[in-house]
CSV table of C-alpha atoms in Angstrom, one decimal:
chain,number,residue,atom,x,y,z
A,1,MET,CA,-31.7,128.3,105.6
A,2,PHE,CA,-30.8,129.2,102.7
A,3,SER,CA,-33.6,131.9,100.4
A,4,ILE,CA,-32.9,130.8,97.2
A,5,PRO,CA,-33.1,133.8,94.7
A,6,LYS,CA,-35.8,134.6,92.4
A,7,GLN,CA,-34.3,134.1,89.5
A,8,ASN,CA,-30.5,134.2,88.7
A,9,SER,CA,-28.2,133.5,85.0
A,10,THR,CA,-29.0,129.8,85.5
A,11,THR,CA,-32.8,130.2,85.7
A,12,LYS,CA,-32.5,132.7,82.8
A,13,HIS,CA,-30.5,130.2,80.1
A,14,LEU,CA,-32.7,127.0,82.3
A,15,LEU,CA,-36.1,129.4,80.6
A,16,ARG,CA,-34.5,129.7,77.4
A,17,LEU,CA,-33.9,126.1,76.5
A,18,SER,CA,-37.4,124.6,78.0
A,19,PRO,CA,-38.3,125.1,74.7
A,20,LEU,CA,-35.3,123.0,73.2
A,21,GLY,CA,-35.9,120.9,75.9
A,22,VAL,CA,-39.4,120.0,75.8
A,23,GLY,CA,-39.0,119.9,71.3
A,24,LEU,CA,-36.1,117.3,72.5
A,25,LEU,CA,-38.5,115.4,74.8
A,26,ILE,CA,-42.0,115.0,71.7
A,27,LEU,CA,-39.4,114.1,69.3
A,28,SER,CA,-37.9,111.4,71.6
A,29,LEU,CA,-41.4,110.3,72.6
A,30,THR,CA,-43.3,110.6,68.7
A,31,GLY,CA,-39.7,109.2,66.5
A,32,CYS,CA,-40.8,107.2,63.6
A,33,SER,CA,-41.4,103.3,63.8
A,34,MET,CA,-39.2,100.8,61.8
A,35,ALA,CA,-40.8,98.2,62.4
A,36,PRO,CA,-43.5,96.5,59.6
A,37,GLU,CA,-46.8,96.8,60.3
A,38,TYR,CA,-47.9,94.3,61.9
A,39,GLN,CA,-51.3,91.6,59.7
A,40,ARG,CA,-52.1,88.5,61.3
A,41,PRO,CA,-51.8,85.6,58.6
A,42,GLU,CA,-54.5,84.3,58.0
A,43,ALA,CA,-55.7,80.8,59.7
A,44,PRO,CA,-54.8,77.6,58.5
A,45,ILE,CA,-57.8,76.0,58.9
A,46,PRO,CA,-61.2,75.0,57.6
A,47,SER,CA,-64.7,77.7,58.3
A,48,LYS,CA,-66.3,74.9,59.9
A,49,PHE,CA,-65.9,72.5,62.0
A,50,PRO,CA,-67.0,69.1,61.8
A,51,ALA,CA,-70.9,68.6,62.3
A,52,PRO,CA,-71.5,67.5,65.4
A,53,GLU,CA,-73.8,64.4,67.0
A,54,GLN,CA,-76.9,66.4,67.3
A,55,PRO,CA,-78.9,66.0,70.6
A,56,ALA,CA,-82.4,65.0,71.5
A,57,LYS,CA,-84.6,68.0,71.4
A,58,THR,CA,-85.4,68.9,75.0
A,59,PRO,CA,-85.9,71.5,77.1
A,60,ASP,CA,-81.8,73.3,78.0
A,61,ALA,CA,-80.5,70.5,76.4
A,62,THR,CA,-77.9,72.9,75.1
A,63,MET,CA,-76.1,75.9,75.9
A,64,PRO,CA,-77.6,78.7,73.9
A,65,GLU,CA,-75.6,80.1,70.5
A,66,ASP,CA,-76.2,82.9,70.7
A,67,LYS,CA,-74.7,83.8,74.8
A,68,ALA,CA,-70.3,83.2,74.9
A,69,THR,CA,-68.9,80.3,76.7
A,70,PRO,CA,-70.1,80.3,80.5
A,71,ASP,CA,-67.2,80.1,83.2
A,72,TRP,CA,-66.7,77.0,84.8
A,73,GLN,CA,-68.7,78.3,87.9
A,74,THR,CA,-71.5,78.1,85.8
A,75,TYR,CA,-70.4,75.0,83.6
A,76,PHE,CA,-69.6,72.8,86.5
A,77,SER,CA,-72.5,73.2,88.8
A,78,ASP,CA,-71.0,70.3,90.8
A,79,PRO,CA,-70.6,72.0,94.3
A,80,ALA,CA,-67.9,69.4,95.5
A,81,LEU,CA,-66.2,70.3,91.6
A,82,GLN,CA,-66.3,74.0,92.1
A,83,LYS,CA,-64.9,73.5,95.8
A,84,ILE,CA,-62.0,71.4,94.3
A,85,LEU,CA,-61.7,73.5,91.2
A,86,ASN,CA,-60.8,77.0,93.3
A,87,ASP,CA,-58.8,75.4,96.4
A,88,ALA,CA,-56.9,74.2,93.1
A,89,LEU,CA,-57.1,78.2,91.6
A,90,ALA,CA,-55.7,79.1,94.8
A,91,ASN,CA,-53.0,76.4,95.6
A,92,ASN,CA,-51.8,74.5,92.4
A,93,ARG,CA,-47.7,75.6,92.9
A,94,ASP,CA,-47.9,75.5,89.1
A,95,LEU,CA,-50.1,78.4,88.6
A,96,ARG,CA,-48.2,80.4,90.7
A,97,ILE,CA,-45.1,80.0,89.0
A,98,ALA,CA,-47.3,81.1,85.8
A,99,ALA,CA,-48.7,83.9,87.8
A,100,ALA,CA,-44.7,85.0,89.1
A,101,ARG,CA,-43.6,84.5,85.6
A,102,VAL,CA,-46.9,87.7,84.4
A,103,ARG,CA,-45.4,89.6,87.1
A,104,ALA,CA,-41.6,89.0,86.3
A,105,SER,CA,-42.7,90.1,82.6
A,106,ARG,CA,-44.9,93.1,83.8
A,107,ALA,CA,-41.5,94.0,85.3
A,108,ILE,CA,-39.6,93.5,82.5
A,109,TYR,CA,-41.7,95.5,80.5
A,110,GLY,CA,-41.3,98.6,83.5
A,111,ILE,CA,-38.4,98.9,82.7
A,112,GLN,CA,-38.2,98.9,79.1
A,113,ARG,CA,-40.6,101.4,79.3
A,114,SER,CA,-38.1,103.5,80.8
A,115,ASP,CA,-35.6,104.1,78.4
A,116,LEU,CA,-38.0,105.9,76.7
A,117,PHE,CA,-37.9,109.1,79.3
A,118,PRO,CA,-34.7,110.9,80.8
A,119,ASP,CA,-33.0,110.1,84.4
A,120,ILE,CA,-32.9,112.9,85.8
A,121,ASN,CA,-30.8,112.5,89.1
A,122,VAL,CA,-30.6,115.8,92.0
A,123,GLY,CA,-27.1,115.5,93.8
A,124,ALA,CA,-25.2,117.8,96.1
A,125,GLN,CA,-21.9,117.7,97.0
A,126,GLY,CA,-19.2,119.3,99.0
A,127,SER,CA,-15.3,118.9,98.8
A,128,ARG,CA,-12.4,120.8,101.1
A,129,THR,CA,-8.9,120.9,99.7
A,130,HIS,CA,-5.4,121.5,101.9
A,131,THR,CA,-2.5,121.6,99.2
A,132,PRO,CA,0.5,122.1,101.3
A,133,ALA,CA,3.7,124.7,100.4
A,134,ASP,CA,6.3,122.9,98.6
A,135,LEU,CA,2.9,121.4,96.0
A,136,SER,CA,1.3,125.1,95.5
A,137,TYR,CA,2.5,126.8,92.7
A,138,THR,CA,2.5,130.6,95.1
A,139,GLY,CA,4.8,128.2,97.6
A,140,ARG,CA,2.0,128.8,100.1
A,141,GLU,CA,-0.6,126.8,101.4
A,142,VAL,CA,-4.0,127.1,100.4
A,143,THR,CA,-7.3,125.8,101.7
A,144,SER,CA,-10.0,125.2,99.0
A,145,SER,CA,-13.5,124.1,99.6
A,146,SER,CA,-15.9,123.8,96.5
A,147,TYR,CA,-19.4,123.1,96.9
A,148,GLN,CA,-22.6,122.4,93.9
A,149,VAL,CA,-26.0,121.4,94.0
A,150,SER,CA,-27.7,120.0,90.6
A,151,ALA,CA,-30.2,117.9,88.3
A,152,ASN,CA,-28.1,115.7,86.3
A,153,LEU,CA,-29.4,114.1,83.0
A,154,SER,CA,-27.8,110.9,82.4
A,155,ILE,CA,-27.2,109.6,79.4
A,156,TRP,CA,-30.8,109.5,77.1
A,157,GLU,CA,-30.9,108.4,73.7
A,158,LEU,CA,-33.7,110.3,72.1
A,159,ASP,CA,-35.6,107.8,69.6
A,160,PHE,CA,-35.7,109.4,66.3
A,161,TRP,CA,-35.7,106.1,64.7
A,162,GLY,CA,-38.4,103.8,66.9
A,163,ARG,CA,-35.5,101.6,68.2
A,164,ILE,CA,-36.5,102.2,71.9
A,165,ARG,CA,-40.6,102.2,70.9
A,166,SER,CA,-39.8,98.7,69.7
A,167,LEU,CA,-38.2,97.7,71.7
A,168,GLU,CA,-41.4,98.6,74.2
A,169,GLU,CA,-43.5,97.2,72.3
A,170,ALA,CA,-41.8,93.9,72.0
A,171,ALA,CA,-41.2,93.8,76.1
A,172,LEU,CA,-45.3,94.9,75.9
A,173,GLN,CA,-46.0,92.0,73.9
A,174,ASP,CA,-44.3,89.5,75.9
A,175,TYR,CA,-46.0,90.5,79.0
A,176,LEU,CA,-49.3,90.4,77.7
A,177,SER,CA,-48.3,86.7,76.4
A,178,GLN,CA,-47.1,85.5,79.3
A,179,GLU,CA,-50.6,86.7,81.1
A,180,SER,CA,-52.9,84.5,77.9
A,181,SER,CA,-49.6,81.6,78.7
A,182,GLN,CA,-50.9,81.6,82.6
A,183,GLN,CA,-55.2,81.7,81.2
A,184,ALA,CA,-54.2,78.7,79.4
A,185,PHE,CA,-52.1,77.1,82.2
A,186,LYS,CA,-55.6,77.3,83.8
A,187,ILE,CA,-57.6,76.5,81.8
A,188,ALA,CA,-55.5,73.3,81.7
A,189,LEU,CA,-55.4,73.0,85.4
A,190,ILE,CA,-59.7,73.0,85.4
A,191,ALA,CA,-59.5,70.0,83.4
A,192,GLN,CA,-57.2,68.2,84.5
A,193,VAL,CA,-58.9,68.8,87.8
A,194,THR,CA,-62.7,68.3,86.3
A,195,ASN,CA,-60.9,64.8,84.4
A,196,GLY,CA,-59.7,63.8,88.0
A,197,TYR,CA,-62.3,64.3,89.7
A,198,LEU,CA,-64.9,62.2,87.3
A,199,ASN,CA,-62.1,58.9,87.2
A,200,TYR,CA,-62.4,59.5,90.4
A,201,ARG,CA,-66.8,59.1,90.6
A,202,GLU,CA,-66.1,56.5,88.4
A,203,LEU,CA,-63.7,54.5,90.6
A,204,ASP,CA,-66.4,55.2,93.1
A,205,GLN,CA,-69.1,53.9,91.1
A,206,ARG,CA,-67.5,50.8,90.1
A,207,LEU,CA,-66.7,50.1,93.4
A,208,VAL,CA,-70.8,50.4,94.0
A,209,LEU,CA,-71.4,47.4,91.5
A,210,ALA,CA,-68.6,45.3,92.6
A,211,GLN,CA,-68.7,45.5,96.1
A,212,LYS,CA,-73.0,44.8,95.5
A,213,THR,CA,-71.3,42.0,93.5
A,214,LEU,CA,-69.8,40.5,95.8
A,215,SER,CA,-71.7,40.5,98.2
A,216,SER,CA,-74.5,38.7,96.0
A,217,ARG,CA,-72.0,36.0,94.9
A,218,GLU,CA,-70.9,35.6,98.9
A,219,GLU,CA,-74.6,34.7,99.6
A,220,SER,CA,-74.5,32.6,96.8
A,221,TYR,CA,-71.5,31.2,98.0
A,222,ARG,CA,-72.7,30.2,101.5
A,223,ILE,CA,-75.7,29.1,100.0
A,224,PHE,CA,-74.2,26.2,97.7
A,225,LYS,CA,-71.7,25.6,100.4
A,226,ARG,CA,-74.9,24.6,102.9
A,227,ARG,CA,-75.9,22.1,99.9
A,228,PHE,CA,-73.0,20.8,99.1
A,229,GLU,CA,-72.4,19.4,103.0
A,230,MET,CA,-76.2,18.2,102.4
A,231,GLY,CA,-74.9,16.5,99.6
A,232,VAL,CA,-77.2,18.1,96.8
A,233,ILE,CA,-74.2,19.4,94.8
A,234,SER,CA,-70.4,18.4,93.6
A,235,GLU,CA,-67.4,19.5,94.9
A,236,LEU,CA,-67.1,21.2,91.5
A,237,ASP,CA,-70.6,23.6,91.8
A,238,LEU,CA,-68.5,25.1,95.3
A,239,THR,CA,-65.5,26.0,93.3
A,240,GLN,CA,-66.9,27.0,90.3
A,241,VAL,CA,-69.2,29.6,93.3
A,242,GLU,CA,-65.7,30.5,95.3
A,243,THR,CA,-63.8,31.3,91.9
A,244,LEU,CA,-66.6,33.9,91.2
A,245,VAL,CA,-66.4,35.2,94.6
A,246,LYS,CA,-62.6,34.9,94.8
A,247,GLN,CA,-62.9,37.7,91.0
A,248,ALA,CA,-65.3,40.0,92.6
A,249,GLN,CA,-62.7,40.3,95.7
A,250,THR,CA,-59.6,41.1,93.5
A,251,LEU,CA,-61.8,43.5,91.6
A,252,THR,CA,-63.5,45.3,94.6
A,253,ILE,CA,-59.1,45.5,95.8
A,254,GLU,CA,-57.8,46.8,92.3
A,255,LEU,CA,-60.9,49.0,92.0
A,256,GLU,CA,-59.5,50.5,95.8
A,257,GLN,CA,-56.3,50.8,95.4
A,258,LEU,CA,-56.9,53.1,92.7
A,259,LYS,CA,-59.6,54.8,93.5
A,260,GLU,CA,-57.1,56.3,96.7
A,261,ASN,CA,-54.1,56.4,94.0
A,262,GLN,CA,-56.4,58.8,92.4
A,263,LEU,CA,-57.7,60.7,95.0
A,264,TYR,CA,-53.5,61.2,95.9
A,265,ASP,CA,-53.3,62.4,92.4
A,266,LEU,CA,-56.3,64.9,93.0
A,267,SER,CA,-54.3,66.6,95.8
A,268,TYR,CA,-51.3,66.8,94.7
A,269,LEU,CA,-53.0,69.2,91.5
A,270,VAL,CA,-55.1,71.0,94.0
A,271,GLY,CA,-52.1,72.3,96.1
A,272,SER,CA,-53.9,70.4,99.3
A,273,GLN,CA,-55.9,67.4,100.8
A,274,VAL,CA,-58.4,66.8,99.3
A,275,GLN,CA,-61.5,65.3,101.5
A,276,LEU,CA,-64.5,63.9,98.9
A,277,LYS,CA,-67.9,61.9,100.0
A,278,HIS,CA,-69.1,59.1,98.7
A,279,VAL,CA,-71.2,59.3,96.2
A,280,ASP,CA,-73.0,55.5,94.9
A,281,SER,CA,-74.3,56.8,91.8
A,282,TYR,CA,-72.8,60.2,89.3
A,283,PHE,CA,-72.8,59.2,86.0
A,284,GLY,CA,-77.1,58.1,85.4
A,285,GLU,CA,-78.9,58.2,81.9
A,286,GLU,CA,-78.8,61.7,82.3
A,287,ALA,CA,-75.6,64.3,81.3
A,288,VAL,CA,-73.5,65.2,83.4
A,289,PHE,CA,-72.7,67.7,81.7
A,290,GLN,CA,-74.6,70.4,79.6
A,291,PRO,CA,-73.8,70.3,75.4
A,292,ILE,CA,-72.4,73.4,74.0
A,293,SER,CA,-72.1,74.7,70.9
A,294,PRO,CA,-68.4,75.1,69.7
A,295,GLY,CA,-69.2,77.9,67.4
A,296,LEU,CA,-67.5,79.1,64.4
A,297,PRO,CA,-63.8,78.6,64.3
A,298,SER,CA,-63.1,82.2,63.7
A,299,GLU,CA,-63.5,82.8,67.3
A,300,LEU,CA,-61.1,80.5,68.8
A,301,LEU,CA,-58.8,83.6,67.3
A,302,ASN,CA,-60.1,85.4,70.5
A,303,ASN,CA,-61.2,82.7,72.8
A,304,ARG,CA,-58.4,80.5,72.9
A,305,PRO,CA,-55.3,81.6,75.6
A,306,ASP,CA,-52.9,79.6,74.1
A,307,ILE,CA,-53.4,81.0,70.5
A,308,LEU,CA,-53.6,84.3,71.8
A,309,ALA,CA,-50.2,84.3,73.6
A,310,ALA,CA,-48.9,82.8,70.4
A,311,GLU,CA,-49.8,85.3,68.6
A,312,HIS,CA,-48.7,88.5,71.0
A,313,SER,CA,-44.9,86.0,70.6
A,314,LEU,CA,-45.7,87.1,67.1
A,315,ARG,CA,-45.6,91.2,67.3
A,316,SER,CA,-43.4,90.9,69.5
A,317,ALA,CA,-40.9,89.0,67.0
A,318,THR,CA,-42.6,92.1,64.3
A,319,ALA,CA,-41.0,94.8,67.1
A,320,ASN,CA,-37.8,93.1,67.6
A,321,ILE,CA,-37.0,94.0,63.9
A,322,GLY,CA,-38.4,97.3,64.0
A,323,ALA,CA,-35.5,97.7,66.7
A,324,ALA,CA,-33.1,95.7,64.9
A,325,ARG,CA,-33.4,97.8,62.0
A,326,ALA,CA,-32.9,100.8,63.6
A,327,ALA,CA,-29.4,100.3,64.6
A,328,PHE,CA,-28.4,100.7,61.2
A,329,PHE,CA,-29.3,104.8,62.2
A,330,PRO,CA,-27.2,107.0,63.7
A,331,SER,CA,-28.3,107.6,67.8
A,332,ILE,CA,-27.7,110.4,69.2
A,333,THR,CA,-27.3,110.4,72.8
A,334,LEU,CA,-28.0,113.8,75.8
A,335,THR,CA,-26.1,114.9,79.2
A,336,GLY,CA,-25.9,117.6,80.9
A,337,TYR,CA,-26.5,119.1,84.3
A,338,ALA,CA,-27.6,122.1,85.7
A,339,GLY,CA,-26.9,123.3,89.3
A,340,THR,CA,-25.0,126.2,91.2
A,341,ALA,CA,-21.5,126.2,92.2
A,342,SER,CA,-19.4,128.3,94.9
A,343,ALA,CA,-16.6,127.6,97.1
A,344,GLU,CA,-18.3,128.6,99.8
A,345,LEU,CA,-21.9,127.1,101.3
A,346,ASP,CA,-23.8,130.9,102.2
A,347,GLY,CA,-22.7,131.7,98.7
A,348,LEU,CA,-24.3,128.7,96.9
A,349,PHE,CA,-27.5,129.2,96.0
A,350,ALA,CA,-26.4,133.6,95.6
A,351,SER,CA,-26.7,135.6,91.9
A,352,GLY,CA,-23.9,134.4,89.8
A,353,SER,CA,-23.6,130.9,91.3
A,354,GLY,CA,-24.9,128.9,88.3
A,355,ALA,CA,-23.3,125.8,86.4
A,356,TRP,CA,-24.3,123.7,84.2
A,357,SER,CA,-23.6,121.2,81.4
A,358,PHE,CA,-25.3,120.3,78.2
A,359,ALA,CA,-22.9,117.6,76.0
A,360,PRO,CA,-25.1,116.2,73.0
A,361,SER,CA,-23.1,113.4,71.3
A,362,ILE,CA,-24.5,111.8,67.2
A,363,ASN,CA,-22.9,107.7,67.1
A,364,LEU,CA,-23.2,106.9,63.0
A,365,PRO,CA,-22.4,103.1,62.9
A,366,ILE,CA,-19.5,102.5,60.2
A,367,PHE,CA,-18.5,99.0,60.6
A,368,ASN,CA,-19.3,96.5,63.5
A,369,GLY,CA,-18.1,93.1,61.3
A,370,GLY,CA,-21.9,92.7,59.5
A,371,ARG,CA,-23.7,92.4,63.8
A,372,ASN,CA,-26.3,95.1,63.2
A,373,GLN,CA,-28.1,92.8,59.5
A,374,SER,CA,-26.9,89.6,61.7
A,375,ASN,CA,-29.2,91.1,64.4
A,376,LEU,CA,-31.6,91.9,61.6
A,377,ASP,CA,-31.8,89.1,60.2
A,378,LEU,CA,-31.8,87.1,63.8
A,379,SER,CA,-34.9,88.7,64.0
A,380,LYS,CA,-36.6,88.1,60.8
A,381,ALA,CA,-36.1,84.3,61.7
A,382,ARG,CA,-36.8,84.6,64.5
A,383,GLN,CA,-40.5,86.6,63.4
A,384,ASN,CA,-40.5,83.3,60.2
A,385,GLU,CA,-40.5,81.4,63.7
A,386,ALA,CA,-43.2,83.1,65.5
A,387,VAL,CA,-45.1,82.7,62.2
A,388,SER,CA,-45.4,79.1,61.9
A,389,ASN,CA,-45.9,78.5,65.1
A,390,TYR,CA,-49.4,80.6,65.5
A,391,GLU,CA,-50.6,78.7,62.6
A,392,LYS,CA,-49.2,75.3,64.2
A,393,THR,CA,-51.8,76.6,67.6
A,394,ILE,CA,-53.8,77.6,65.5
A,395,GLN,CA,-54.2,74.0,63.0
A,396,ASN,CA,-53.5,72.4,66.7
A,397,ALA,CA,-56.5,74.1,68.7
A,398,PHE,CA,-59.2,73.3,65.5
A,399,LYS,CA,-57.9,69.9,65.5
A,400,GLU,CA,-58.7,69.6,69.3
A,401,VAL,CA,-62.3,70.9,69.5
A,402,SER,CA,-62.5,68.6,66.1
A,403,ILE,CA,-61.7,65.5,68.0
A,404,SER,CA,-63.6,66.6,70.8
A,405,LEU,CA,-66.8,66.5,68.7
A,406,SER,CA,-65.5,63.4,66.7
A,407,ASN,CA,-65.8,61.3,71.1
A,408,GLN,CA,-68.6,62.6,71.6
A,409,LYS,CA,-70.0,61.2,68.0
A,410,TRP,CA,-68.9,58.4,69.0
A,411,LEU,CA,-69.4,57.7,72.4
A,412,LYS,CA,-72.8,58.8,71.9
A,413,LYS,CA,-73.3,55.8,69.6
A,414,GLN,CA,-70.9,53.5,71.9
A,415,LEU,CA,-72.9,53.6,75.0
A,416,LYS,CA,-76.2,53.1,73.8
A,417,VAL,CA,-74.5,49.8,72.4
A,418,LEU,CA,-73.3,48.5,76.1
A,419,GLU,CA,-76.5,50.0,77.7
A,420,ASP,CA,-78.8,47.8,74.9
A,421,THR,CA,-74.7,45.1,76.1
A,422,LEU,CA,-75.9,45.2,79.9
A,423,SER,CA,-79.7,44.8,79.7
A,424,ILE,CA,-78.8,41.5,77.0
A,425,GLN,CA,-76.2,40.5,80.3
A,426,GLN,CA,-78.2,41.1,82.9
A,427,ARG,CA,-81.0,38.5,80.8
A,428,ARG,CA,-78.7,35.7,80.5
A,429,ALA,CA,-77.0,35.5,83.4
A,430,HIS,CA,-80.7,35.6,85.1
A,431,LEU,CA,-81.5,32.7,82.1
A,432,ALA,CA,-78.3,30.7,83.1
A,433,GLU,CA,-79.1,31.0,86.5
A,434,LEU,CA,-82.9,29.2,85.9
A,435,ARG,CA,-81.4,26.4,83.3
A,436,TYR,CA,-78.9,25.9,86.3
A,437,LYS,CA,-81.6,25.2,88.8
A,438,SER,CA,-83.9,23.0,86.4
A,439,GLY,CA,-80.2,20.6,85.9
A,440,ALA,CA,-80.5,21.5,82.0
A,441,THR,CA,-76.8,23.4,81.9
A,442,PRO,CA,-73.7,23.1,84.0
A,443,PHE,CA,-73.0,26.0,86.9
A,444,LEU,CA,-69.9,26.9,84.6
A,445,GLU,CA,-72.4,28.7,82.4
A,446,VAL,CA,-73.9,30.7,85.0
A,447,LEU,CA,-70.2,31.6,85.7
A,448,ASP,CA,-69.3,32.7,82.4
A,449,ALA,CA,-72.4,34.7,81.7
A,450,GLU,CA,-71.8,36.2,85.6
A,451,ARG,CA,-68.4,37.0,84.4
A,452,ALA,CA,-70.0,38.7,81.3
A,453,ARG,CA,-72.1,41.1,83.2
A,454,LEU,CA,-70.2,42.4,86.6
A,455,SER,CA,-67.8,43.2,82.8
A,456,ALA,CA,-70.4,44.9,80.9
A,457,GLU,CA,-72.0,46.5,84.5
A,458,GLN,CA,-68.2,48.3,84.8
A,459,THR,CA,-68.0,49.2,80.9
A,460,LEU,CA,-71.2,50.8,80.8
A,461,VAL,CA,-69.4,53.3,84.1
A,462,THR,CA,-66.1,54.0,82.3
A,463,ALA,CA,-68.3,55.0,78.8
A,464,ARG,CA,-70.6,56.8,80.9
A,465,ARG,CA,-67.4,58.5,82.3
A,466,ALA,CA,-65.3,59.1,79.4
A,467,LEU,CA,-68.5,60.7,77.5
A,468,SER,CA,-68.2,63.4,80.1
A,469,SER,CA,-65.0,63.5,80.0
A,470,SER,CA,-65.0,64.4,76.1
A,471,GLN,CA,-67.9,67.1,77.2
A,472,VAL,CA,-64.7,68.9,79.5
A,473,GLU,CA,-62.1,68.7,76.6
A,474,LEU,CA,-64.8,70.1,73.9
A,475,TYR,CA,-65.5,73.5,77.3
A,476,THR,CA,-61.5,73.6,77.0
A,477,ALA,CA,-60.8,73.6,73.9
A,478,ILE,CA,-63.1,76.2,72.7
A,479,GLY,CA,-61.6,78.0,75.8
A,480,GLY,CA,-62.9,77.0,79.1
A,481,GLY,CA,-65.3,80.4,79.0
A,482,LEU,CA,-61.8,82.6,80.8
A,483,THR,CA,-61.2,84.3,78.1
A,484,GLN,CA,-60.2,88.2,79.6
A,485,LYS,CA,-59.9,91.6,77.6
A,486,GLN,CA,-56.5,92.4,77.8
A,487,GLU,CA,-55.0,95.8,79.0
A,488,PRO,CA,-51.5,97.3,78.4
A,489,PRO,CA,-50.4,97.7,82.0
A,490,GLU,CA,-50.8,100.9,83.7
A,491,PRO,CA,-47.3,102.5,84.4
A,492,GLN,CA,-45.9,103.0,87.4
A,493,LYS,CA,-45.7,105.6,89.5
A,494,THR,CA,-42.4,107.9,90.9
A,495,GLY,CA,-41.5,106.5,93.7
A,496,GLU,CA,-43.6,102.7,93.9
């Protein structure tokens, strides 16, 4: 075990250099920035959304306007839907890919941030060399040894012009953009799974109606067949009733196929096998989800993750301009080491064994064939592209909210007409059957009335599902209740 002297010449020198080193470090970390000041572009959208259709004033008809958009666990209160949404967020492979990209962006940011600090390593080396007499200057065999322990400063660029700081800011914004993109994908996944679930429930309810119709028509066919055997009706009447049965059977089989395929689609989105219990009626007169207020267009800037992602990309492009501008200025780098060296191992830490080297260098770009200017032009062009992409994303968000509001308005009107139509078709089928039994009309009129009634029932269920889907679209279009305040990642601890 070697003892280290309290203070040798190397230690004294390092103490004399420490204020200079600290000053360089501070200057490097607080150098000026060449990046232009970021200014958020004006949102190219109107100040208000189209006026939505006002719901009837009933208790709890809408979510309170003074509250933020509820989270999906609150808004989608169906336990079966909540379960598959939780499973999807845990197992969906595309969401896992998005999460991996976020982690990769965070790591890239950490790598870029490390360039702000010096890279210091501690090393030890030893060598023993034997020189034969015919190669020795003294004409005698020589065996020499050398040992050295030192702290080494690798090439470290002092960030006077903010080049590294700009690159670090660009990497940070890229990371935050990826994080927001992951949130946007999560919202899209929630919407896809919810709409898939609603489609499944629609098919469930349509299948129940088709099966009831089939049972009723099979009973009618049994009665008509008996009457035909007794000679009361003609064979034409019997074949018309049989036609109704076959039509109901075809519709039932078709709905069974669609329902099974929809379950496969849901399982793919969720990432695991989905099992849902049968529900006779899901879309009734009451809305499946509570209506919500879209708020103001300006709120989209903070609520939509895709808009946040586009803005972070714009900030990154702006920071890259600073890095490109800084390339026109001189770069100053430092290298060196400080330690102790000796020809004998036991003299390695003796007084007077200190060794050091300090080698600053400056590099001034004179001619590089226009590379720096082209890099600056490229950075500005990408910033312009990012501005257009940001504005386009805002316009797309406004469009999605407006279309969702429009769909709700017209679907509510359409739903009222379809409900009236079903009542009329049910009444028509009843009257046609009475007229046929009294001999006032052929069975063909009953056949046509029954077809129209079944079609009206199926169309009404589809319209109610479409209205619920439009509510899902509006909920996701205004941010989906997933917005979180983004904070820069904490720097990694040394050795992690």
